[in-house]
PDB file of C-alpha atoms in Angstrom:
ATOM      1  CA  MET A   1      -0.077   0.085  -0.202  1.00 66.00           C
ATOM      2  CA  LEU A   2       1.016   3.073  -1.206  1.00 70.00           C
ATOM      3  CA  LEU A   3       0.377   5.058   1.775  1.00 67.00           C
ATOM      4  CA  ALA A   4       2.349   2.797   4.493  1.00 74.00           C
ATOM      5  CA  ARG A   5       5.702   3.783   2.195  1.00 87.00           C
ATOM      6  CA  PRO A   6       7.518   5.958   5.066  1.00 84.00           C
ATOM      7  CA  GLY A   7       7.353   9.259   3.953  1.00 87.00           C
ATOM      8  CA  VAL A   8       4.730   9.449   1.500  1.00 93.00           C
ATOM      9  CA  ALA A   9       1.475  10.157   3.804  1.00 96.00           C
ATOM     10  CA  TRP A  10       3.444  13.213   5.448  1.00 97.00           C
ATOM     11  CA  LEU A  11       4.133  14.527   1.636  1.00 96.00           C
ATOM     12  CA  LEU A  12       0.588  14.180   1.186  1.00 96.00           C
ATOM     13  CA  LEU A  13      -0.284  16.179   4.495  1.00 97.00           C
ATOM     14  CA  GLY A  14       1.849  18.742   3.631  1.00 97.00           C
ATOM     15  CA  LEU A  15       0.518  19.433   0.177  1.00 97.00           C
ATOM     16  CA  VAL A  16      -3.068  19.247   1.863  1.00 97.00           C
ATOM     17  CA  LEU A  17      -2.005  21.982   4.172  1.00 97.00           C
ATOM     18  CA  ALA A  18      -0.261  24.207   1.181  1.00 97.00           C
ATOM     19  CA  GLY A  19      -3.452  23.710  -1.397  1.00 97.00           C
ATOM     20  CA  GLY A  20      -5.327  24.566   1.692  1.00 96.00           C
ATOM     21  CA  ALA A  21      -3.418  27.657   2.819  1.00 96.00           C
ATOM     22  CA  LEU A  22      -3.737  28.694  -1.373  1.00 96.00           C
ATOM     23  CA  ALA A  23      -7.487  27.751  -1.769  1.00 95.00           C
ATOM     24  CA  GLY A  24      -8.273  29.693   2.137  1.00 93.00           C
ATOM     25  CA  THR A  25      -7.042  32.845   0.125  1.00 92.00           C
ATOM     26  CA  LEU A  26     -11.038  32.700  -1.896  1.00 92.00           C
ATOM     27  CA  TYR A  27     -12.953  32.781   1.016  1.00 91.00           C
ATOM     28  CA  PRO A  28     -13.350  35.627   3.381  1.00 90.00           C
ATOM     29  CA  ARG A  29     -11.171  35.392   6.817  1.00 89.00           C
ATOM     30  CA  THR A  30     -13.751  35.323   8.809  1.00 89.00           C
ATOM     31  CA  LEU A  31     -15.372  32.044   7.967  1.00 90.00           C
ATOM     32  CA  LEU A  32     -12.334  30.148   8.258  1.00 93.00           C
ATOM     33  CA  ASP A  33     -10.319  31.494  11.325  1.00 94.00           C
ATOM     34  CA  TRP A  34     -10.259  30.388  14.582  1.00 92.00           C
ATOM     35  CA  GLN A  35     -12.720  31.941  17.209  1.00 92.00           C
ATOM     36  CA  PRO A  36     -13.479  30.784  20.438  1.00 89.00           C
ATOM     37  CA  ALA A  37     -17.296  32.448  20.672  1.00 88.00           C
ATOM     38  CA  LEU A  38     -17.749  30.776  17.386  1.00 90.00           C
ATOM     39  CA  VAL A  39     -16.171  27.249  17.525  1.00 83.00           C
ATOM     40  CA  MET A  40     -18.762  25.458  19.244  1.00 88.00           C
ATOM     41  CA  ALA A  41     -21.180  25.648  16.971  1.00 92.00           C
ATOM     42  CA  GLU A  42     -18.228  26.126  13.877  1.00 92.00           C
ATOM     43  CA  PRO A  43     -16.109  23.141  14.859  1.00 92.00           C
ATOM     44  CA  TRP A  44     -14.549  23.308  11.433  1.00 91.00           C
ATOM     45  CA  ARG A  45     -12.439  26.403  12.293  1.00 93.00           C
ATOM     46  CA  ALA A  46     -10.373  23.743  14.485  1.00 94.00           C
ATOM     47  CA  PHE A  47      -9.035  22.750  10.589  1.00 94.00           C
ATOM     48  CA  SER A  48      -9.640  25.898   8.581  1.00 95.00           C
ATOM     49  CA  ALA A  49      -7.860  28.434  10.735  1.00 95.00           C
ATOM     50  CA  ALA A  50      -4.549  26.768   9.380  1.00 96.00           C
ATOM     51  CA  PHE A  51      -6.141  28.284   5.782  1.00 97.00           C
ATOM     52  CA  VAL A  52      -6.607  31.650   6.657  1.00 95.00           C
ATOM     53  CA  HIS A  53      -3.868  34.137   6.277  1.00 95.00           C
ATOM     54  CA  LEU A  54      -3.667  37.748   7.433  1.00 93.00           C
ATOM     55  CA  SER A  55      -1.208  39.225   4.431  1.00 93.00           C
ATOM     56  CA  THR A  56       0.758  37.648   1.470  1.00 94.00           C
ATOM     57  CA  ARG A  57       3.965  37.788   3.354  1.00 94.00           C
ATOM     58  CA  HIS A  58       2.103  35.709   6.260  1.00 95.00           C
ATOM     59  CA  LEU A  59       1.044  33.116   3.759  1.00 96.00           C
ATOM     60  CA  LEU A  60       4.280  32.948   1.514  1.00 96.00           C
ATOM     61  CA  ALA A  61       6.338  32.470   4.903  1.00 96.00           C
ATOM     62  CA  ASN A  62       4.153  29.687   5.956  1.00 97.00           C
ATOM     63  CA  LEU A  63       3.979  28.192   2.292  1.00 97.00           C
ATOM     64  CA  LEU A  64       8.223  28.482   2.647  1.00 97.00           C
ATOM     65  CA  GLY A  65       7.332  26.647   6.279  1.00 97.00           C
ATOM     66  CA  CYS A  66       5.399  23.827   4.427  1.00 97.00           C
ATOM     67  CA  VAL A  67       8.156  22.964   2.222  1.00 98.00           C
ATOM     68  CA  VAL A  68      10.979  23.080   5.059  1.00 97.00           C
ATOM     69  CA  VAL A  69       8.480  20.745   7.349  1.00 98.00           C
ATOM     70  CA  THR A  70       7.491  18.217   4.544  1.00 97.00           C
ATOM     71  CA  ALA A  71      10.692  17.926   3.425  1.00 97.00           C
ATOM     72  CA  PHE A  72      12.147  17.246   7.248  1.00 97.00           C
ATOM     73  CA  GLY A  73       9.473  14.486   7.112  1.00 96.00           C
ATOM     74  CA  LEU A  74      10.577  13.117   3.584  1.00 95.00           C
ATOM     75  CA  ILE A  75      14.479  12.733   4.460  1.00 94.00           C
ATOM     76  CA  ALA A  76      13.397  11.220   8.037  1.00 95.00           C
ATOM     77  CA  ARG A  77      11.301   8.809   6.267  1.00 95.00           C
ATOM     78  CA  VAL A  78       8.653   9.667   8.742  1.00 96.00           C
ATOM     79  CA  PRO A  79       5.792   6.409   8.827  1.00 96.00           C
ATOM     80  CA  TRP A  80       1.911   6.922   8.192  1.00 95.00           C
ATOM     81  CA  TRP A  81       1.472   6.674  11.918  1.00 95.00           C
ATOM     82  CA  ILE A  82       3.559   9.528  13.055  1.00 97.00           C
ATOM     83  CA  THR A  83       1.677  11.614  10.032  1.00 97.00           C
ATOM     84  CA  LEU A  84      -1.819  10.524  11.503  1.00 97.00           C
ATOM     85  CA  ALA A  85      -0.682  11.864  15.207  1.00 98.00           C
ATOM     86  CA  TRP A  86       0.621  15.194  13.430  1.00 98.00           C
ATOM     87  CA  LEU A  87      -2.967  15.142  11.844  1.00 98.00           C
ATOM     88  CA  LEU A  88      -4.474  14.710  14.892  1.00 98.00           C
ATOM     89  CA  ALA A  89      -2.394  17.202  16.468  1.00 98.00           C
ATOM     90  CA  TRP A  90      -3.719  19.868  14.314  1.00 97.00           C
ATOM     91  CA  PRO A  91      -7.306  20.642  15.712  1.00 96.00           C
ATOM     92  CA  LEU A  92      -6.010  19.978  19.058  1.00 97.00           C
ATOM     93  CA  GLY A  93      -3.104  22.456  18.820  1.00 97.00           C
ATOM     94  CA  HIS A  94      -6.074  25.009  18.227  1.00 95.00           C
ATOM     95  CA  ALA A  95      -8.621  23.853  20.427  1.00 93.00           C
ATOM     96  CA  LEU A  96      -5.898  24.763  23.061  1.00 95.00           C
ATOM     97  CA  LEU A  97      -6.210  27.891  22.026  1.00 94.00           C
ATOM     98  CA  TRP A  98      -8.600  28.152  24.354  1.00 88.00           C
ATOM     99  CA  LEU A  99      -5.574  28.458  27.367  1.00 87.00           C
ATOM    100  CA  GLN A 100      -5.265  32.232  26.058  1.00 89.00           C
ATOM    101  CA  PRO A 101      -9.264  34.118  26.254  1.00 86.00           C
ATOM    102  CA  ALA A 102      -8.217  36.892  24.601  1.00 91.00           C
ATOM    103  CA  LEU A 103      -7.152  35.446  21.634  1.00 92.00           C
ATOM    104  CA  GLN A 104     -10.412  36.115  19.912  1.00 91.00           C
ATOM    105  CA  HIS A 105      -9.480  35.864  16.342  1.00 91.00           C
ATOM    106  CA  TYR A 106      -6.110  33.039  15.403  1.00 94.00           C
ATOM    107  CA  ALA A 107      -4.999  32.286  11.753  1.00 95.00           C
ATOM    108  CA  GLY A 108      -2.593  31.028   9.889  1.00 95.00           C
ATOM    109  CA  LEU A 109      -0.015  27.721   9.421  1.00 97.00           C
ATOM    110  CA  SER A 110       2.554  28.112  11.942  1.00 96.00           C
ATOM    111  CA  GLY A 111       0.993  26.362  14.689  1.00 97.00           C
ATOM    112  CA  VAL A 112      -0.021  23.210  12.582  1.00 98.00           C
ATOM    113  CA  LEU A 113       3.707  23.571  11.305  1.00 98.00           C
ATOM    114  CA  HIS A 114       5.557  23.528  14.514  1.00 98.00           C
ATOM    115  CA  GLY A 115       3.395  21.075  15.213  1.00 98.00           C
ATOM    116  CA  GLY A 116       5.000  18.604  12.339  1.00 98.00           C
ATOM    117  CA  THR A 117       8.333  19.680  13.005  1.00 98.00           C
ATOM    118  CA  ALA A 118       7.935  18.686  16.622  1.00 98.00           C
ATOM    119  CA  ALA A 119       6.506  15.231  16.089  1.00 98.00           C
ATOM    120  CA  ALA A 120       8.990  14.224  13.637  1.00 98.00           C
ATOM    121  CA  ALA A 121      11.471  15.211  15.300  1.00 98.00           C
ATOM    122  CA  LEU A 122      10.330  13.062  18.019  1.00 98.00           C
ATOM    123  CA  TYR A 123      10.109  10.405  15.786  1.00 97.00           C
ATOM    124  CA  VAL A 124      13.691  10.932  15.084  1.00 97.00           C
ATOM    125  CA  ALA A 125      15.223  11.240  18.133  1.00 97.00           C
ATOM    126  CA  LEU A 126      13.367   8.211  19.697  1.00 96.00           C
ATOM    127  CA  ARG A 127      13.729   5.878  16.378  1.00 93.00           C
ATOM    128  CA  GLY A 128      16.674   7.360  14.207  1.00 88.00           C
ATOM    129  CA  GLN A 129      19.408   5.038  13.167  1.00 91.00           C
ATOM    130  CA  GLY A 130      23.079   5.874  13.769  1.00 92.00           C
ATOM    131  CA  HIS A 131      23.466   9.917  14.698  1.00 93.00           C
ATOM    132  CA  GLU A 132      20.021  10.250  13.616  1.00 95.00           C
ATOM    133  CA  PRO A 133      18.777  10.831  16.751  1.00 96.00           C
ATOM    134  CA  ILE A 134      21.280  13.534  17.774  1.00 97.00           C
ATOM    135  CA  ILE A 135      19.264  15.347  14.849  1.00 96.00           C
ATOM    136  CA  GLY A 136      15.942  14.906  16.341  1.00 97.00           C
ATOM    137  CA  TRP A 137      16.666  15.959  19.865  1.00 98.00           C
ATOM    138  CA  GLY A 138      18.450  18.709  18.485  1.00 97.00           C
ATOM    139  CA  VAL A 139      15.756  20.277  16.075  1.00 98.00           C
ATOM    140  CA  LEU A 140      13.309  19.669  19.753  1.00 98.00           C
ATOM    141  CA  LEU A 141      15.611  21.657  21.582  1.00 98.00           C
ATOM    142  CA  GLY A 142      16.003  24.684  19.048  1.00 98.00           C
ATOM    143  CA  LEU A 143      12.382  24.115  19.083  1.00 98.00           C
ATOM    144  CA  GLY A 144      12.068  24.768  22.471  1.00 97.00           C
ATOM    145  CA  VAL A 145      14.575  27.542  22.473  1.00 98.00           C
ATOM    146  CA  LYS A 146      12.375  29.232  20.429  1.00 97.00           C
ATOM    147  CA  LEU A 147       9.172  28.695  21.745  1.00 97.00           C
ATOM    148  CA  TYR A 148      10.834  30.054  25.018  1.00 97.00           C
ATOM    149  CA  ARG A 149      12.259  33.027  23.139  1.00 95.00           C
ATOM    150  CA  GLU A 150       8.874  33.813  22.087  1.00 94.00           C
ATOM    151  CA  ALA A 151       7.434  33.882  25.586  1.00 93.00           C
ATOM    152  CA  PRO A 152       3.521  33.428  24.543  1.00 91.00           C
ATOM    153  CA  TRP A 153       2.808  33.861  28.208  1.00 90.00           C
ATOM    154  CA  ARG A 154       2.886  37.486  27.701  1.00 90.00           C
ATOM    155  CA  GLY A 155      -0.273  38.149  25.701  1.00 88.00           C
ATOM    156  CA  PRO A 156      -1.991  36.790  22.576  1.00 90.00           C
ATOM    157  CA  VAL A 157      -0.485  38.762  20.476  1.00 92.00           C
ATOM    158  CA  GLN A 158       3.092  40.195  19.911  1.00 91.00           C
ATOM    159  CA  HIS A 159       3.893  42.851  17.403  1.00 89.00           C
ATOM    160  CA  VAL A 160       7.724  41.339  15.933  1.00 86.00           C
ATOM    161  CA  ALA A 161       9.617  43.682  13.544  1.00 84.00           C
ATOM    162  CA  GLY A 162       9.797  42.667   9.938  1.00 83.00           C
ATOM    163  CA  TRP A 163       6.042  41.286  10.027  1.00 87.00           C
ATOM    164  CA  ASP A 164       3.261  42.881   9.127  1.00 88.00           C
ATOM    165  CA  ILE A 165       0.592  41.213  10.849  1.00 91.00           C
ATOM    166  CA  PRO A 166       0.836  40.241  14.783  1.00 92.00           C
ATOM    167  CA  ILE A 167       2.031  37.179  15.642  1.00 92.00           C
ATOM    168  CA  ALA A 168       0.417  34.705  18.036  1.00 94.00           C
ATOM    169  CA  PRO A 169       3.195  33.082  19.551  1.00 95.00           C
ATOM    170  CA  ILE A 170       0.751  30.622  21.965  1.00 96.00           C
ATOM    171  CA  ALA A 171      -0.585  29.103  18.880  1.00 96.00           C
ATOM    172  CA  HIS A 172       3.219  27.832  18.428  1.00 97.00           C
ATOM    173  CA  ALA A 173       3.134  26.551  21.667  1.00 97.00           C
ATOM    174  CA  THR A 174      -0.484  24.867  21.442  1.00 97.00           C
ATOM    175  CA  GLY A 175       0.511  23.362  17.990  1.00 98.00           C
ATOM    176  CA  THR A 176       3.783  21.897  19.746  1.00 98.00           C
ATOM    177  CA  LEU A 177       2.307  20.414  22.867  1.00 98.00           C
ATOM    178  CA  ALA A 178      -0.639  18.769  20.688  1.00 98.00           C
ATOM    179  CA  ALA A 179       1.743  17.398  18.291  1.00 98.00           C
ATOM    180  CA  LEU A 180       4.093  16.081  20.938  1.00 98.00           C
ATOM    181  CA  LEU A 181       1.342  14.175  22.980  1.00 98.00           C
ATOM    182  CA  CYS A 182       0.105  12.912  19.831  1.00 98.00           C
ATOM    183  CA  ALA A 183       3.470  11.557  18.520  1.00 98.00           C
ATOM    184  CA  ALA A 184       4.088  10.427  22.009  1.00 97.00           C
ATOM    185  CA  ALA A 185       0.862   8.487  22.011  1.00 97.00           C
ATOM    186  CA  ALA A 186       1.554   7.207  18.579  1.00 96.00           C
ATOM    187  CA  LEU A 187       5.325   5.941  19.502  1.00 95.00           C
ATOM    188  CA  ALA A 188       4.160   4.100  22.662  1.00 94.00           C
ATOM    189  CA  LEU A 189       1.334   2.280  20.745  1.00 92.00           C
ATOM    190  CA  ALA A 190       3.544   1.244  18.020  1.00 88.00           C
ATOM    191  CA  ARG A 191       6.118   0.090  20.552  1.00 86.00           C
ATOM    192  CA  ALA A 192       3.224  -2.139  22.057  1.00 83.00           C
ATOM    193  CA  PHE A 193       2.232  -3.164  18.763  1.00 78.00           C
ATOM    194  CA  THR A 194       5.835  -4.492  17.773  1.00 71.00           C
ATOM    195  CA  LYS A 195       6.139  -5.903  21.349  1.00 68.00           C
ATOM    196  CA  GLU A 196       3.184  -8.289  21.100  1.00 63.00           C
ATOM    197  CA  ARG A 197       3.850  -9.185  17.736  1.00 68.00           C
ATOM    198  CA  SER A 198       7.082 -10.270  18.252  1.00 61.00           C
ATOM    199  CA  GLY A 199       5.854 -12.057  22.149  1.00 55.00           C
TER     200      GLY A 199
END
């Protein structure tokens, strides 16, 4: 089965994210973005928020990020079950935005992309061969430093030099947390399944 080949499902999810971001430009932002007041009545926003961008620069930066994260997963030969963990982390990371109730709107791929980076890096750190785990742990450490420096506890959004939109670092943190939880669960299930088959 094609999807069972390492990296294939990851590539497909990366293409869905990039394609969705491009398609999202055809719709009004307020129809798709994350709004905590509406998400219970309109649960699709937990997915569709990733497809909305607030400026052309925002969209282009996230499309480039999507290419990088997709390439990372392909090079790491990430299996389908880690891709599934990333997929499940996508709406979970957005749902966790409730931790910052002052964030009334959120849009963009960056939270999901941080999650994809975390999921792939955790897989490489724990299941990589040779020197690969060093790369995985290094990426996780770098991600942790980035999240700390962004200081998501400072408020719902931050204005960063060089960006023409306000940044919501909480989305980077929740996307990462959701993906680490889902990927850790997937790794534990895969290990248990392998033990059961070999036992």
